[in-house]
Amino acid sequence: MSSFDLLPLPIKKIIYDLGWQQLTKIQAAAIENIIKTDFNYILCSKTASGKTEAVFLPILSKLERKTKGIKVLYISPLIALINDQFERLDRLCEYLDIKVTKWHGEASISQKKKLIVNPEGLLLITPESLESIFVNKPHLLLKLFSDLEFIVVDEIHNFLNSKRGVQLRSLIFRLQEKIGRKIRFFGLSATLGEYDNVKNFTGDYANTKVLLDKSQKEVDVKFKYFYSNNFDIPIDLITDLYSEISNKKSLVFPNSRAKVEEISIKLKRISSSENGLQNYFAHHSSVSKELRLFAEKYAKENYNKFFSIICTNTLELGIDIGSVDLICQVNSTFSVSSLAQRFGRSGRREDLKSHLLLYATNEWMLLQAIACFELYKESTIEPLEHINYPIDLVLHQTLSILKETNGISKENLVKRLTNNFAFKSIDITDINVLVDYLISKDYIEKVETELILGLKSERFFSKGDFFAVFETEKSFRVYHKEKFIGELQEVTEFMIGENFYLSAQIWKIKEIDFRLKKVLVIPAQEGKEPVFYSSLSNIQELIRKKMLSILFSSNEYDYLDENSLNELQSLRNYFSLFKFQNLETERPVAFIENRCHFYTFTSSKINLTLQLLAAILDIKTNLIEYKSCVIFGNNIKELQNIFKNFINVIENINKFFNEFIEKNPNYLNYLGKWENLLPNELKKKVWLNNYLDIDGTKEFLKNVKIINS
DNA sequence: GACCTGCTGCGGACTG
């Protein structure tokens, strides 16, 4: 019997009516397995392979229709994705007379109210909105969810190694705890490199299986090289880019918001000098929502027109903008997963290839880009691990539980936290330290035998920002007349009368209101790119090791242009001076102008940890992260001996780190949103467990062998 | 060399 035959008649009819010719591989596998078994499943297959239908067709087939109540909870990381999926699912469910409801910050309040009165069907929600139900409507939890049968998490890779993921796992645990049973669980993703962590997402490893379709879209790739000595975009690159995209539908991914603005303006300038179209849009988090939607709509609706959206990873996830001919990547992505997602945006119809054009502006970016692409071709994607030590989320969920229960004994509170599979890695001692600290600081009040939310904590709930566990920077809102254009972060960089780029247009500042954080602007002719805050880079070891192996191989890559080939060759020539025998353990050290350049070819976290070890021993270092190079001062002759001292420090890291923090207390000052509220004792553990890689560095130091040229 | 994500409740004005 084929998978199709397993479906009930009304569902078969839907498939006929939609005019589908056949089920995709993942759909056939999912229908068969979901219908015939009771396991949880993770569905992993390329973009546009119909994962949504793959999971929902069998779910709708199995749905218990006799009782009331919400049956399926679908959770997505993006509002835009919920809105897209709502359209698709509502169309499917209309046939079956099943209600679908959207619940997020921008969804209709009246629809939410209707659902509360009459809970039924499918609910599409964000983790933050789910949190808000626990916090503000705990009395409705049972009414809404006591008949729940399925939970579906879309783009689940987003929730694997993030704070948001810990929050979601905690909420799923609390929901199951509340209704007193486990809910069948499904996760969807196009980019997973490792499956143990995702199988453990709801703590039910043994009953969670992976359905994997490893087939990749055919890709057509070209690398070009335009040198720049400081990461600026060379004008030749822009001219070449213009000639490549002016008669196509394209997405251009530089790696920063400032570069998005720079490239957008320059493309528009070239285009207008040639009387070309002005269909160049900037799309990133600081562009106003209205302008972003305008670009998305333009791309989706103007089927026959060319356009280019220059964007950050705002357009990386599954938002539907229709089909795109070409993806341009300016310098390397920071992960293989990101590259794979971007491939997925081009040639979305089954029969079309993905086209990618990559521009590198220095030899290290070129090497990193080759490494990412080669890993992608081998179907190797970096593993995403759960966060080691999410004690800040324990704090957040403690406040949430106190609000939900309106009073709970300490014993019960600690039990709920320690039972929660999201917090498995945290010792009960630390949870007790945290709860006692919160009581001592009046975040929690003790009333007889019960704990309740302290007055001091009420302020966290006075505005909406409790629900998101991630931080957002405060910025200035930019207006032209009454129209909101976008946001500027470093307003101090600018004075009244100065010009800057934003949302692919040039503006002159007329007025700055520092109290209301508002900037009034008028259009202008010349300007410069805006400045945005940036964060720590985080490259995984896998990519760095691949870069090293490419340097020492003689493989040829036919997608490189002549300049790229020459650059790769000169980098290979330079490193051929080092006589390697074992790429796993040996690392090159070069002495340049009396300084010692140690090429670690390892993860950003290990590089950061090495720098800390040096700082503890009062040794000055410089880290050039994009080269994975730690530079030691001129007094270093015997690096191998220094590493022995490093190992000594790392074996006693707690003691040394404590002493270091006593001398450098600022080190603990600027942590994440909820980490800032922790006692110092736990903040130190956050550093050691989450920001550094102690075990990885220990391994690295024990094995590493220095090779001189 | 970095990027992204989300948001309740309530009062008051206005509409049909």
mmCIF file of N, CA, C and O in Angstrom, chain A residues 300-342:
data_model
loop_
_atom_site.group_PDB
_atom_site.id
_atom_site.type_symbol
_atom_site.label_atom_id
_atom_site.label_comp_id
_atom_site.label_asym_id
_atom_site.label_seq_id
_atom_site.Cartn_x
_atom_site.Cartn_y
_atom_site.Cartn_z
ATOM 1 N N LYS A 300 7.278 39.342 -4.292
ATOM 2 C CA LYS A 300 6.300 38.262 -4.392
ATOM 3 C C LYS A 300 5.318 38.487 -5.543
ATOM 4 O O LYS A 300 4.952 37.561 -6.243
ATOM 5 N N GLU A 301 4.928 39.763 -5.748
ATOM 6 C CA GLU A 301 3.823 40.024 -6.668
ATOM 7 C C GLU A 301 4.239 40.390 -8.086
ATOM 8 O O GLU A 301 3.478 40.200 -9.019
ATOM 9 N N ASN A 302 5.459 40.921 -8.238
ATOM 10 C CA ASN A 302 5.859 41.320 -9.586
ATOM 11 C C ASN A 302 6.608 40.188 -10.247
ATOM 12 O O ASN A 302 7.827 40.190 -10.368
ATOM 13 N N TYR A 303 5.831 39.214 -10.714
ATOM 14 C CA TYR A 303 6.425 37.995 -11.207
ATOM 15 C C TYR A 303 7.366 38.241 -12.381
ATOM 16 O O TYR A 303 8.376 37.590 -12.544
ATOM 17 N N ASN A 304 7.039 39.234 -13.208
ATOM 18 C CA ASN A 304 7.806 39.436 -14.430
ATOM 19 C C ASN A 304 8.858 40.530 -14.331
ATOM 20 O O ASN A 304 9.499 40.875 -15.296
ATOM 21 N N LYS A 305 9.008 41.111 -13.138
ATOM 22 C CA LYS A 305 9.959 42.220 -13.035
ATOM 23 C C LYS A 305 11.231 41.801 -12.328
ATOM 24 O O LYS A 305 11.224 40.916 -11.484
ATOM 25 N N PHE A 306 12.324 42.456 -12.682
ATOM 26 C CA PHE A 306 13.589 42.218 -12.002
ATOM 27 C C PHE A 306 13.639 43.035 -10.719
ATOM 28 O O PHE A 306 13.024 44.097 -10.615
ATOM 29 N N PHE A 307 14.401 42.551 -9.770
ATOM 30 C CA PHE A 307 14.611 43.321 -8.532
ATOM 31 C C PHE A 307 15.815 42.737 -7.828
ATOM 32 O O PHE A 307 16.278 41.632 -8.146
ATOM 33 N N SER A 308 16.319 43.510 -6.860
ATOM 34 C CA SER A 308 17.330 42.951 -5.980
ATOM 35 C C SER A 308 17.042 43.425 -4.560
ATOM 36 O O SER A 308 16.812 44.612 -4.333
ATOM 37 N N ILE A 309 17.008 42.480 -3.638
ATOM 38 C CA ILE A 309 16.887 42.869 -2.237
ATOM 39 C C ILE A 309 18.231 42.604 -1.581
ATOM 40 O O ILE A 309 18.736 41.479 -1.600
ATOM 41 N N ILE A 310 18.815 43.675 -1.033
ATOM 42 C CA ILE A 310 20.099 43.545 -0.354
ATOM 43 C C ILE A 310 19.757 43.385 1.123
ATOM 44 O O ILE A 310 19.056 44.229 1.699
ATOM 45 N N CYS A 311 20.187 42.282 1.733
ATOM 46 C CA CYS A 311 19.615 41.947 3.031
ATOM 47 C C CYS A 311 20.591 41.239 3.966
ATOM 48 O O CYS A 311 21.641 40.770 3.544
ATOM 49 N N THR A 312 20.229 41.207 5.235
ATOM 50 C CA THR A 312 20.942 40.397 6.223
ATOM 51 C C THR A 312 20.151 39.102 6.352
ATOM 52 O O THR A 312 19.326 38.807 5.501
ATOM 53 N N ASN A 313 20.340 38.344 7.428
ATOM 54 C CA ASN A 313 19.616 37.075 7.506
ATOM 55 C C ASN A 313 18.126 37.226 7.810
ATOM 56 O O ASN A 313 17.451 36.254 8.085
ATOM 57 N N THR A 314 17.614 38.478 7.723
ATOM 58 C CA THR A 314 16.159 38.664 7.805
ATOM 59 C C THR A 314 15.440 37.880 6.698
ATOM 60 O O THR A 314 14.278 37.541 6.857
ATOM 61 N N LEU A 315 16.149 37.647 5.578
ATOM 62 C CA LEU A 315 15.484 36.903 4.498
ATOM 63 C C LEU A 315 16.053 35.489 4.359
ATOM 64 O O LEU A 315 15.983 34.877 3.314
ATOM 65 N N GLU A 316 16.603 34.970 5.452
ATOM 66 C CA GLU A 316 17.216 33.647 5.394
ATOM 67 C C GLU A 316 16.206 32.540 5.695
ATOM 68 O O GLU A 316 16.247 31.466 5.110
ATOM 69 N N LEU A 317 15.305 32.789 6.608
ATOM 70 C CA LEU A 317 14.324 31.765 6.985
ATOM 71 C C LEU A 317 13.201 31.666 5.966
ATOM 72 O O LEU A 317 13.158 32.400 4.998
ATOM 73 N N GLY A 318 12.245 30.732 6.242
ATOM 74 C CA GLY A 318 11.264 30.369 5.230
ATOM 75 C C GLY A 318 10.175 31.344 4.851
ATOM 76 O O GLY A 318 9.108 30.915 4.449
ATOM 77 N N ILE A 319 10.393 32.651 4.940
ATOM 78 C CA ILE A 319 9.349 33.570 4.494
ATOM 79 C C ILE A 319 9.227 33.500 2.979
ATOM 80 O O ILE A 319 10.226 33.483 2.278
ATOM 81 N N ASP A 320 8.004 33.484 2.499
ATOM 82 C CA ASP A 320 7.763 33.298 1.080
ATOM 83 C C ASP A 320 7.894 34.612 0.327
ATOM 84 O O ASP A 320 7.088 35.525 0.480
ATOM 85 N N ILE A 321 8.938 34.743 -0.499
ATOM 86 C CA ILE A 321 9.028 35.921 -1.370
ATOM 87 C C ILE A 321 9.019 35.493 -2.831
ATOM 88 O O ILE A 321 9.461 36.220 -3.699
ATOM 89 N N GLY A 322 8.526 34.285 -3.083
ATOM 90 C CA GLY A 322 8.461 33.823 -4.461
ATOM 91 C C GLY A 322 9.807 33.321 -4.923
ATOM 92 O O GLY A 322 10.693 33.058 -4.119
ATOM 93 N N SER A 323 9.979 33.194 -6.221
ATOM 94 C CA SER A 323 11.214 32.593 -6.706
ATOM 95 C C SER A 323 12.249 33.657 -7.018
ATOM 96 O O SER A 323 11.935 34.772 -7.405
ATOM 97 N N VAL A 324 13.512 33.289 -6.814
ATOM 98 C CA VAL A 324 14.627 34.194 -7.018
ATOM 99 C C VAL A 324 15.616 33.493 -7.947
ATOM 100 O O VAL A 324 15.837 32.299 -7.824
ATOM 101 N N ASP A 325 16.212 34.244 -8.909
ATOM 102 C CA ASP A 325 17.127 33.615 -9.872
ATOM 103 C C ASP A 325 18.516 33.402 -9.301
ATOM 104 O O ASP A 325 19.191 32.444 -9.615
ATOM 105 N N LEU A 326 18.955 34.379 -8.488
ATOM 106 C CA LEU A 326 20.362 34.374 -8.102
ATOM 107 C C LEU A 326 20.540 34.836 -6.657
ATOM 108 O O LEU A 326 19.926 35.810 -6.225
ATOM 109 N N ILE A 327 21.397 34.105 -5.934
ATOM 110 C CA ILE A 327 21.790 34.525 -4.588
ATOM 111 C C ILE A 327 23.224 35.030 -4.675
ATOM 112 O O ILE A 327 24.090 34.331 -5.205
ATOM 113 N N CYS A 328 23.469 36.258 -4.180
ATOM 114 C CA CYS A 328 24.843 36.761 -4.120
ATOM 115 C C CYS A 328 25.268 36.856 -2.670
ATOM 116 O O CYS A 328 24.547 37.403 -1.849
ATOM 117 N N GLN A 329 26.432 36.305 -2.383
ATOM 118 C CA GLN A 329 26.937 36.339 -1.022
ATOM 119 C C GLN A 329 28.220 37.157 -1.063
ATOM 120 O O GLN A 329 29.136 36.834 -1.819
ATOM 121 N N VAL A 330 28.269 38.253 -0.275
ATOM 122 C CA VAL A 330 29.482 39.065 -0.248
ATOM 123 C C VAL A 330 30.295 38.673 0.982
ATOM 124 O O VAL A 330 29.864 38.899 2.112
ATOM 125 N N ASN A 331 31.415 38.053 0.770
ATOM 126 C CA ASN A 331 32.260 37.400 1.778
ATOM 127 C C ASN A 331 31.533 36.192 2.400
ATOM 128 O O ASN A 331 30.348 35.995 2.183
ATOM 129 N N SER A 332 32.303 35.417 3.158
ATOM 130 C CA SER A 332 31.772 34.117 3.584
ATOM 131 C C SER A 332 30.661 34.241 4.621
ATOM 132 O O SER A 332 30.637 35.190 5.406
ATOM 133 N N THR A 333 29.764 33.274 4.614
ATOM 134 C CA THR A 333 28.823 33.171 5.732
ATOM 135 C C THR A 333 29.599 32.706 6.964
ATOM 136 O O THR A 333 30.748 32.286 6.868
ATOM 137 N N PHE A 334 28.966 32.780 8.148
ATOM 138 C CA PHE A 334 29.625 32.379 9.385
ATOM 139 C C PHE A 334 29.349 30.923 9.729
ATOM 140 O O PHE A 334 29.882 30.409 10.695
ATOM 141 N N SER A 335 28.471 30.294 8.939
ATOM 142 C CA SER A 335 28.183 28.884 9.204
ATOM 143 C C SER A 335 27.746 28.199 7.918
ATOM 144 O O SER A 335 27.341 28.861 6.955
ATOM 145 N N VAL A 336 27.832 26.872 7.913
ATOM 146 C CA VAL A 336 27.366 26.098 6.769
ATOM 147 C C VAL A 336 25.837 26.159 6.708
ATOM 148 O O VAL A 336 25.243 26.273 5.647
ATOM 149 N N SER A 337 25.234 26.100 7.874
ATOM 150 C CA SER A 337 23.773 26.150 7.969
ATOM 151 C C SER A 337 23.214 27.401 7.283
ATOM 152 O O SER A 337 22.242 27.347 6.541
ATOM 153 N N SER A 338 23.870 28.530 7.539
ATOM 154 C CA SER A 338 23.435 29.784 6.947
ATOM 155 C C SER A 338 23.571 29.732 5.416
ATOM 156 O O SER A 338 22.675 30.161 4.687
ATOM 157 N N LEU A 339 24.676 29.179 4.941
ATOM 158 C CA LEU A 339 24.867 29.042 3.496
ATOM 159 C C LEU A 339 23.763 28.160 2.896
ATOM 160 O O LEU A 339 23.171 28.492 1.863
ATOM 161 N N ALA A 340 23.454 27.048 3.577
ATOM 162 C CA ALA A 340 22.433 26.124 3.088
ATOM 163 C C ALA A 340 21.073 26.814 3.028
ATOM 164 O O ALA A 340 20.324 26.665 2.059
ATOM 165 N N GLN A 341 20.733 27.597 4.057
ATOM 166 C CA GLN A 341 19.462 28.322 4.062
ATOM 167 C C GLN A 341 19.386 29.279 2.884
ATOM 168 O O GLN A 341 18.357 29.442 2.257
ATOM 169 N N ARG A 342 20.522 29.954 2.596
ATOM 170 C CA ARG A 342 20.519 30.948 1.518
ATOM 171 C C ARG A 342 20.395 30.279 0.149
ATOM 172 O O ARG A 342 19.700 30.787 -0.723
#
